[in-house]
Short mmCIF file of C-alpha atoms in Angstrom, two decimals:
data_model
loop_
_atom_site.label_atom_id
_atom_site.label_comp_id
_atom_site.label_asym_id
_atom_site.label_seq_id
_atom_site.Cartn_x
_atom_site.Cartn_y
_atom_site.Cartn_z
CA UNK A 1 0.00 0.00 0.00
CA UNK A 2 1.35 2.99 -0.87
CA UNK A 3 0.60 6.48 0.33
CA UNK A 4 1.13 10.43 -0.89
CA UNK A 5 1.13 12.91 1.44
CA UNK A 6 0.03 16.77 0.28
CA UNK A 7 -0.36 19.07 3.20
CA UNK A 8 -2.79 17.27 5.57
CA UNK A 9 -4.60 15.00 2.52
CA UNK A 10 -3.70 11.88 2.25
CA UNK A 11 -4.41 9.88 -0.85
CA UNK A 12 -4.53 6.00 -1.00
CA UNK A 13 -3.35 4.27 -3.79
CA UNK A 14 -4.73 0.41 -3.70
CA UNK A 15 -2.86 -2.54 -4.60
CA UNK A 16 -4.04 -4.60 -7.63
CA UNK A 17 -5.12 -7.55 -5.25
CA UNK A 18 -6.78 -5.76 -3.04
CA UNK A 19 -8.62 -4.13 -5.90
CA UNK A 20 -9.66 -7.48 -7.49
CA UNK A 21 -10.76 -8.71 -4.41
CA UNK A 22 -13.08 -6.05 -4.02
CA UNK A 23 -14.37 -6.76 -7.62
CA UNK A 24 -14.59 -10.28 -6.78
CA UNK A 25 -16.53 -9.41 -3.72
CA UNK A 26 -18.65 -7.11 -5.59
CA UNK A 27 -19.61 -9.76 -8.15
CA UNK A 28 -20.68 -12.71 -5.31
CA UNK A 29 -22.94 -10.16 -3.96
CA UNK A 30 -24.65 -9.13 -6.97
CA UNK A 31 -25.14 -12.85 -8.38
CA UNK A 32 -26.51 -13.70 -4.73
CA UNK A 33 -28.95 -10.67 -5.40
CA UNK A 34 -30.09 -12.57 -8.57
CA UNK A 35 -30.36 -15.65 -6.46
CA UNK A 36 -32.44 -14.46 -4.29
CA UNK A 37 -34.60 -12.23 -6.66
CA UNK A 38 -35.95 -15.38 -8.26
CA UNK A 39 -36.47 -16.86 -5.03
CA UNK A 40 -38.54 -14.12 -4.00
CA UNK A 41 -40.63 -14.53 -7.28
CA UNK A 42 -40.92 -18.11 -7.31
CA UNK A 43 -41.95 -17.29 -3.57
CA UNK A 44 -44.50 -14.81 -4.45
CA UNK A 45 -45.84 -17.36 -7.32
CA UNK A 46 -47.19 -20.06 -5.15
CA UNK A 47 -48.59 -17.39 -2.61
CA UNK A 48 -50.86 -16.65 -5.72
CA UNK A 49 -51.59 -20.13 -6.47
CA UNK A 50 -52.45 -20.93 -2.88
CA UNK A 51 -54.79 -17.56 -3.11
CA UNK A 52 -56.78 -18.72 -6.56
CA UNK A 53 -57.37 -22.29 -4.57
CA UNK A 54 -58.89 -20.97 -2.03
CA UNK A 55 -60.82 -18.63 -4.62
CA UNK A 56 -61.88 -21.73 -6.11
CA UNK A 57 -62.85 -23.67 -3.01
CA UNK A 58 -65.28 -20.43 -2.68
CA UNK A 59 -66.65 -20.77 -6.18
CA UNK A 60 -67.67 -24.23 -5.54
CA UNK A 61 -69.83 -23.52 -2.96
CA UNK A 62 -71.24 -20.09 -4.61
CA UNK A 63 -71.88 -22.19 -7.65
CA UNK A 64 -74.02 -24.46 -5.69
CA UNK A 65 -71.70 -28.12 -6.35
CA UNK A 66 -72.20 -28.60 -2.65
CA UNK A 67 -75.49 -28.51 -1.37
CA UNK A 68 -75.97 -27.90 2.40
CA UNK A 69 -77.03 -30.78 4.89
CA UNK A 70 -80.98 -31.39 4.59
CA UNK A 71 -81.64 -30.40 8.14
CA UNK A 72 -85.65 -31.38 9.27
CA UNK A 73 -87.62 -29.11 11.64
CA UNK A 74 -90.58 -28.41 14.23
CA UNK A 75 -93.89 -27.21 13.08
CA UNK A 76 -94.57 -25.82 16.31
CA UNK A 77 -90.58 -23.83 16.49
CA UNK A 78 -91.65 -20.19 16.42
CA UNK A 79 -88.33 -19.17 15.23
CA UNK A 80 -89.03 -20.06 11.60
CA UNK A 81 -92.12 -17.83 11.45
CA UNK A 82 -90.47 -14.40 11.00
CA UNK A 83 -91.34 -12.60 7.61
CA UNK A 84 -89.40 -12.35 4.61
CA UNK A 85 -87.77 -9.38 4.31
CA UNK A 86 -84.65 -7.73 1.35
CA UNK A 87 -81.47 -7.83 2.03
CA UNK A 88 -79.90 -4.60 3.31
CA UNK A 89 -76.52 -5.50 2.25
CA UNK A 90 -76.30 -8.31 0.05
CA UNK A 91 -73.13 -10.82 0.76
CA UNK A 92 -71.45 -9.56 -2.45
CA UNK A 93 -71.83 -5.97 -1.43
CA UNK A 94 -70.20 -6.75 2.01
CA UNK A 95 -67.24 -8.39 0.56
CA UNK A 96 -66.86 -4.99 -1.97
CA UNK A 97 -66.88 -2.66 0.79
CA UNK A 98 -64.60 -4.29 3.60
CA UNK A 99 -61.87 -4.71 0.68
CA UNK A 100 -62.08 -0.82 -0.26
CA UNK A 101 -62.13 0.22 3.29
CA UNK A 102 -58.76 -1.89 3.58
CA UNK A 103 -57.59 -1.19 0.30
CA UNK A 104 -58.08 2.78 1.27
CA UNK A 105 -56.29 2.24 4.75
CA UNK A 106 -53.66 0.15 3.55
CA UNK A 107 -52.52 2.64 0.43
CA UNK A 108 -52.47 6.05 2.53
CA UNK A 109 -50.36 4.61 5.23
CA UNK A 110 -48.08 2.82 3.33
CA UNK A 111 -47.81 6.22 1.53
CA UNK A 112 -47.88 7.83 4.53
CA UNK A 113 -45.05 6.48 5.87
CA UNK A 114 -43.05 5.87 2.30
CA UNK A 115 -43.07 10.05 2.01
CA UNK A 116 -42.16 9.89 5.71
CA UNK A 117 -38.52 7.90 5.57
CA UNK A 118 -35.34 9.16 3.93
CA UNK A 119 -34.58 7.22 1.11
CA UNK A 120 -31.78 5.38 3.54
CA UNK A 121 -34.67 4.64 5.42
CA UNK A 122 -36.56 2.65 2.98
CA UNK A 123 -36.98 -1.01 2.24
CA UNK A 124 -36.16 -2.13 -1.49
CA UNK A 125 -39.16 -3.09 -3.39
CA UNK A 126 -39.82 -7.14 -2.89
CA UNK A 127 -40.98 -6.98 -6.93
CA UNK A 128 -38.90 -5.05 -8.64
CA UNK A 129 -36.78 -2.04 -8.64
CA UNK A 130 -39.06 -0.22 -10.81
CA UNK A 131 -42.04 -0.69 -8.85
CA UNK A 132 -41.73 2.37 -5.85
CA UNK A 133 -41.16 0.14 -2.34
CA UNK A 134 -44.49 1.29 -0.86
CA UNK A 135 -46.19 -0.13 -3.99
CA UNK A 136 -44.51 -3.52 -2.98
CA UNK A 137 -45.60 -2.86 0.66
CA UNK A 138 -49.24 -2.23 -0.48
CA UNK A 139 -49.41 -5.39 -1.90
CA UNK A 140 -47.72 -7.22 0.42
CA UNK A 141 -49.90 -6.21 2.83
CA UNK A 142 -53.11 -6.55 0.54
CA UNK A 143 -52.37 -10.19 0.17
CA UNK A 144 -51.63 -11.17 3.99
CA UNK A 145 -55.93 -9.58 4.58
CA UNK A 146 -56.90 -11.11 1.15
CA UNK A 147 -55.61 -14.41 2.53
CA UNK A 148 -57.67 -14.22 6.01
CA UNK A 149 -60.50 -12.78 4.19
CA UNK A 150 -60.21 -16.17 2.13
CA UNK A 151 -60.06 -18.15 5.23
CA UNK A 152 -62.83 -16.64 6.53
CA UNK A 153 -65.17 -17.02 3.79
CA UNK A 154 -64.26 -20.82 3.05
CA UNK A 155 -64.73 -21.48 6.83
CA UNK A 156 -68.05 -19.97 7.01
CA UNK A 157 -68.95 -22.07 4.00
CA UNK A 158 -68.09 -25.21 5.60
CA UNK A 159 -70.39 -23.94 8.62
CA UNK A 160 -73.27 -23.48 6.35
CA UNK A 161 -72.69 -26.53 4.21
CA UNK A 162 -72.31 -28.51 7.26
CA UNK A 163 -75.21 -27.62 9.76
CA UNK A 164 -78.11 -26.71 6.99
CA UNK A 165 -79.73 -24.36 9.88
CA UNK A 166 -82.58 -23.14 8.65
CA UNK A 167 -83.24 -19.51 8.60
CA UNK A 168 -85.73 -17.68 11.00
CA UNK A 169 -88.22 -17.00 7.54
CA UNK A 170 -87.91 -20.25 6.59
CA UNK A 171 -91.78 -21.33 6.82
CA UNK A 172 -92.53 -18.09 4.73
CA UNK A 173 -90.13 -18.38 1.82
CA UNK A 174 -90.72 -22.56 1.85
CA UNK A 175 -93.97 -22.90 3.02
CA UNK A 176 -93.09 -27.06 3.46
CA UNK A 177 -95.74 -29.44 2.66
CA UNK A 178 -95.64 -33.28 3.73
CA UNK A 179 -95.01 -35.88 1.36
CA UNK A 180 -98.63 -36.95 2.58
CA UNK A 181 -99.99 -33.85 1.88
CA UNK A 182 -100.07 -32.46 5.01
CA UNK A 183 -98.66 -28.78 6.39
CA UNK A 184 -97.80 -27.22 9.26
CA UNK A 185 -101.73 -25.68 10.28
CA UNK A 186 -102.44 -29.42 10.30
CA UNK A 187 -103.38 -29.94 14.00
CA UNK A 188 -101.12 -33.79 12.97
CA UNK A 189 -97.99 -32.02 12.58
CA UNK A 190 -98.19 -29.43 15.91
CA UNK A 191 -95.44 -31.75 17.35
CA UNK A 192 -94.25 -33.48 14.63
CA UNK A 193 -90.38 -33.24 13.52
CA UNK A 194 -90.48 -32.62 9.92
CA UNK A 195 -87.93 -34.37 7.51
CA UNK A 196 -89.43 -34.92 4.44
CA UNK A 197 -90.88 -32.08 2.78
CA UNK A 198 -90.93 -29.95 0.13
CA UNK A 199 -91.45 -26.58 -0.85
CA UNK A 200 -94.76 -25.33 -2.49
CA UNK A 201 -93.79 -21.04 -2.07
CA UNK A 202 -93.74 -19.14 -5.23
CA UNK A 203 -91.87 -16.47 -6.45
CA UNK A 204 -88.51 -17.85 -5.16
CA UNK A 205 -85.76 -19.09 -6.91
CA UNK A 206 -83.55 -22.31 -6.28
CA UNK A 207 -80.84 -20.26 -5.09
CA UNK A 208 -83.23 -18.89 -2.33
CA UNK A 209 -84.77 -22.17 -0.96
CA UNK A 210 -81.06 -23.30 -0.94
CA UNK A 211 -79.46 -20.35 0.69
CA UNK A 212 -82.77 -20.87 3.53
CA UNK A 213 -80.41 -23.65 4.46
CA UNK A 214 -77.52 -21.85 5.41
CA UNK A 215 -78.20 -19.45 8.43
CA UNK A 216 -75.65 -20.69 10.69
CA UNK A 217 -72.86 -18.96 10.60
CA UNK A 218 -73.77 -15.80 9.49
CA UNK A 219 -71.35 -14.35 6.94
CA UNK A 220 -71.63 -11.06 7.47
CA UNK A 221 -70.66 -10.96 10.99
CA UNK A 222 -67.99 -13.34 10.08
CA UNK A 223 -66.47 -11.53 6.95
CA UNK A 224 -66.93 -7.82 8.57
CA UNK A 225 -65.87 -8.54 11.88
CA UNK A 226 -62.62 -10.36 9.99
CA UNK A 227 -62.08 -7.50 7.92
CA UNK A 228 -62.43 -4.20 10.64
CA UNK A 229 -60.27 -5.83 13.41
CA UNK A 230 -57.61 -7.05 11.73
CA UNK A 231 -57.29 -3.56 10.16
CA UNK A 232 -57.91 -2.16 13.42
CA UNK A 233 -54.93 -4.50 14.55
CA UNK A 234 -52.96 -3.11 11.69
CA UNK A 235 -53.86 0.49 11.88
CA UNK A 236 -52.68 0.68 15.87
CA UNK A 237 -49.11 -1.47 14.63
CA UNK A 238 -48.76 1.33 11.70
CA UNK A 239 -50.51 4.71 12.00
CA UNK A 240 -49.29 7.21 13.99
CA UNK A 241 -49.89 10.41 13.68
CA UNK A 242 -48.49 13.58 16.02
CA UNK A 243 -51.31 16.02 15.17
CA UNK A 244 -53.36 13.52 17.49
CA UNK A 245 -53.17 10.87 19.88
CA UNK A 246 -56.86 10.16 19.80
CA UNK A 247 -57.34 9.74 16.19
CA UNK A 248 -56.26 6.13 15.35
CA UNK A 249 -58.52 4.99 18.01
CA UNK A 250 -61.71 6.84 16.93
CA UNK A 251 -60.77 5.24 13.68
CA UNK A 252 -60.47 1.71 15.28
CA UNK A 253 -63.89 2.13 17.30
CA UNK A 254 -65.19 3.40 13.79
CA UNK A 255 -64.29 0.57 12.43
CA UNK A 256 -65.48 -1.87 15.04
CA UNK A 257 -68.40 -0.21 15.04
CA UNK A 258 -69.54 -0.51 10.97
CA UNK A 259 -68.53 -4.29 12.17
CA UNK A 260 -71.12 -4.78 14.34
CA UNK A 261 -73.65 -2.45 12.68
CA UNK A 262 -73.14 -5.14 9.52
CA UNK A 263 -73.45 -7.98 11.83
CA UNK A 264 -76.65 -6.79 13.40
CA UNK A 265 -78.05 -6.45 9.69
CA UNK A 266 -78.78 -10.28 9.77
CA UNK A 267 -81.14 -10.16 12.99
CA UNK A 268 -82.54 -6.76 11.10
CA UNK A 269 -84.19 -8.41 8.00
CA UNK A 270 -84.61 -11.80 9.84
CA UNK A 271 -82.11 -14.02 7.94
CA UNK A 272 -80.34 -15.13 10.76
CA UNK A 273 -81.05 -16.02 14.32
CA UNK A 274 -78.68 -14.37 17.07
CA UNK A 275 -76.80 -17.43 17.76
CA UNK A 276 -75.32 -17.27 14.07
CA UNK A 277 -74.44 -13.87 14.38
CA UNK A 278 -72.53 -14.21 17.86
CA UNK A 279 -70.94 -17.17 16.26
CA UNK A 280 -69.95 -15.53 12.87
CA UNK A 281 -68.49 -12.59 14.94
CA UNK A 282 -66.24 -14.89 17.08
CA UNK A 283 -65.15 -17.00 13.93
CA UNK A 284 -64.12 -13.73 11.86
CA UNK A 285 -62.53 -11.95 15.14
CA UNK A 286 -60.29 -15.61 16.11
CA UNK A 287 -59.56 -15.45 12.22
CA UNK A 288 -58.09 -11.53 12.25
CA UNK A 289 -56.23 -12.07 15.20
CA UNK A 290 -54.39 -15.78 13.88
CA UNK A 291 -53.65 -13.61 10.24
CA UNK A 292 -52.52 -10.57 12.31
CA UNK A 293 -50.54 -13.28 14.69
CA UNK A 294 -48.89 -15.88 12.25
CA UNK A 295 -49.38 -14.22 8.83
CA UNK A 296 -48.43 -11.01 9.19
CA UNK A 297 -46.39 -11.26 11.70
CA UNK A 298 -44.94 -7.62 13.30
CA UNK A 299 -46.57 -5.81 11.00
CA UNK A 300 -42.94 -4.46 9.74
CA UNK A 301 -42.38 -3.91 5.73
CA UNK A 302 -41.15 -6.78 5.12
CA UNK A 303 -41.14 -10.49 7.44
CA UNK A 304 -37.77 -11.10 9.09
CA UNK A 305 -35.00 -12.81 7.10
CA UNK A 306 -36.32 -10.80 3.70
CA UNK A 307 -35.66 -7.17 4.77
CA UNK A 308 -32.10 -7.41 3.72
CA UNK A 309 -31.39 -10.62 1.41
CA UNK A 310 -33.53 -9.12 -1.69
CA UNK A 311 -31.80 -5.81 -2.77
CA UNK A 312 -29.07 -4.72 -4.81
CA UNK A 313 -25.84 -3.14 -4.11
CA UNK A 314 -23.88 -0.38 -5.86
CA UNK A 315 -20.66 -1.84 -6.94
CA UNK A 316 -19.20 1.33 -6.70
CA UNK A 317 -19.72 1.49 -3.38
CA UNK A 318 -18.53 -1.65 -2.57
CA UNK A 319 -15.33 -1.11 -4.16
CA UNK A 320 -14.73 2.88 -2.37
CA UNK A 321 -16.15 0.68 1.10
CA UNK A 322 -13.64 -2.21 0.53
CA UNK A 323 -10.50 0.12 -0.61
CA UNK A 324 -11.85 2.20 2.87
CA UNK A 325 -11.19 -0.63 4.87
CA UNK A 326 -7.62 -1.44 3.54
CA UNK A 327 -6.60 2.04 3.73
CA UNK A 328 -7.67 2.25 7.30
CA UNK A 329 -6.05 -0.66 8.27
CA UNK A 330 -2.70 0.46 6.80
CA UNK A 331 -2.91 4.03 8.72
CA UNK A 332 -3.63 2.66 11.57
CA UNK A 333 -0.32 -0.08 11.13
CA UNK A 334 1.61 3.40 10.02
CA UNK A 335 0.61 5.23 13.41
CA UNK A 336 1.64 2.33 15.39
CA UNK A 337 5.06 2.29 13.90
#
């Protein structure tokens, strides 16, 4: 190592080894990069896939290839009697509104806190460096709630499917008749546990006298009460906000509260009984806290063990770090002399 002194300036001329080691250095760490960018994609690929199967698993049951259990019933239960009455939020609707409440919460914080760091500060993007990192976050984040959203939904399914509960208007949208002939104002049939029927009611569709079948749990309470705490959960891990301290938690009790206004919808317009709403809640909130829990995990940018294996590294700066090192190393042996 040689050095040239000017005044107080020092100026470090490098060895050729010590150069090509540098370069040598400089080109492991940029092929490990590559290694680890297709990891992350192939990575990011079966997430997907495991996303569309449980999209799929849905559509099966939407699509009505699984028909719920063939539950029988009391004439004499008055909690079939109750009229029918419209939906005030349909199940479609639901789902459409808790994804752009999250999808609105998700993007302004992520921005939020993007236009917040120093560009030190931030985390590469997971897809790729053209895509702005809180972009990648976004989506990142987007597909942990789309995954317990999934859960949710297929888990309610398999309630419905399973149990066949009738719904509290199910003697007005059915109106069962015996196979003998016989109904329920027969004074036969006051007592009588009902198995075989059918229904006679008109102006109903075959969707409707199957979904009549599928009260318990409700999916409303299940899918909203999923949806609003577990971005509650997120909301108090990410927003803060020094204008206020009180703000993120009105916005948590807001959202807690347009839960349980959706849940109570069901008791509303008589399409579910209480039990399947208290049931649906618990399901959705056990669901948002395991996602929140296992899935998400601290609720940081990126999971441990990915926030520093998948970005580049200017070789430049490798090389002027590297050369640093040497030259300190031999100033320090000089100073000791």
């Amino acid at each position: 190592m040689a050095f040239q002194r000017y005044g107080r300036v020092q100026f470090v001329k490098l060895p050729l080894q010590a150069s090509l080691r540098c370069k040598i250095d400089s080109a492991m760490r940029d092929n490990r990069d590559t290694v680890d960018s297709r990891y992350l994609f192939f990575r990011t690929l079966i997430d997907v896939i495991l996303v569309i199967a449980l999209l799929i698993s849905i559509a099966l049951f939407e699509f009505v290839l699984v028909l719920p259990a063939q539950r029988g019933f009391f004439c004499s239960d008055d909690t079939l009697y109750y009229p029918v009455r419209p939906d005030v939020v349909s199940a479609k609707t639901l789902v459409s509104i808790v994804l752009l409440i999250a999808m609105s919460i998700l993007f302004v914080v992520e921005l939020k806190i993007h236009r917040s760091q120093s560009r030190s500060q931030r985390n590469p993007s997971r897809f790729s460096s053209k895509v702005p990192s809180f972009i990648s976050d976004f989506l990142e984040h987007f597909m942990f709630f789309l995954f317990g959203l999934l859960l949710t939904v297929n888990a309610t399914e398999v309630g419905k499917f399973t149990i066949g509960r009738l719904r509290p208007h199910f003697m007005d949208l059915c109106q069962p008749q015996m196979l003998d002939g016989s109904t329920c104002k027969s004074p036969e049939n006051h007592l009588r546990y009902v198995e075989q029927y059918m229904c006679t009611a008109e102006g109903f569709t075959v969707f409707d006298l199957i979904s009549v079948r599928g009260s318990f749990p409700s999916i409303h309470s299940s899918v909203a009460f999923y949806a609003l705490v577990y971005m509650s959960i997120y909301v108090q891990h990410k927003m803060t906000w020094k204008g206020s301290k009180l703000f993120r938690h009105v916005l948590q009790f807001i959202l807690i509260s347009l839960a349980w206004f959706l849940a109570l919808l069901g008791l509303k317009t008589y399409t579910h009984h209480w039990s399947d709403v208290v049931c649906g809640s618990l399901l959705g909130v056990v669901i948002a806290v395991l996602t929140a829990r296992y899935v998400t995990g601290d609720f940081g940018t990126h999971r441990v063990g990915s926030r520093t294996d998948f970005h580049g590294r200017d070789t430049s700066a490798s090389l002027n770090e590297c050369g640093a090192e040497v030259a300190v190393k031999h100033l320090n042996e000089e100073n000791i002399n």
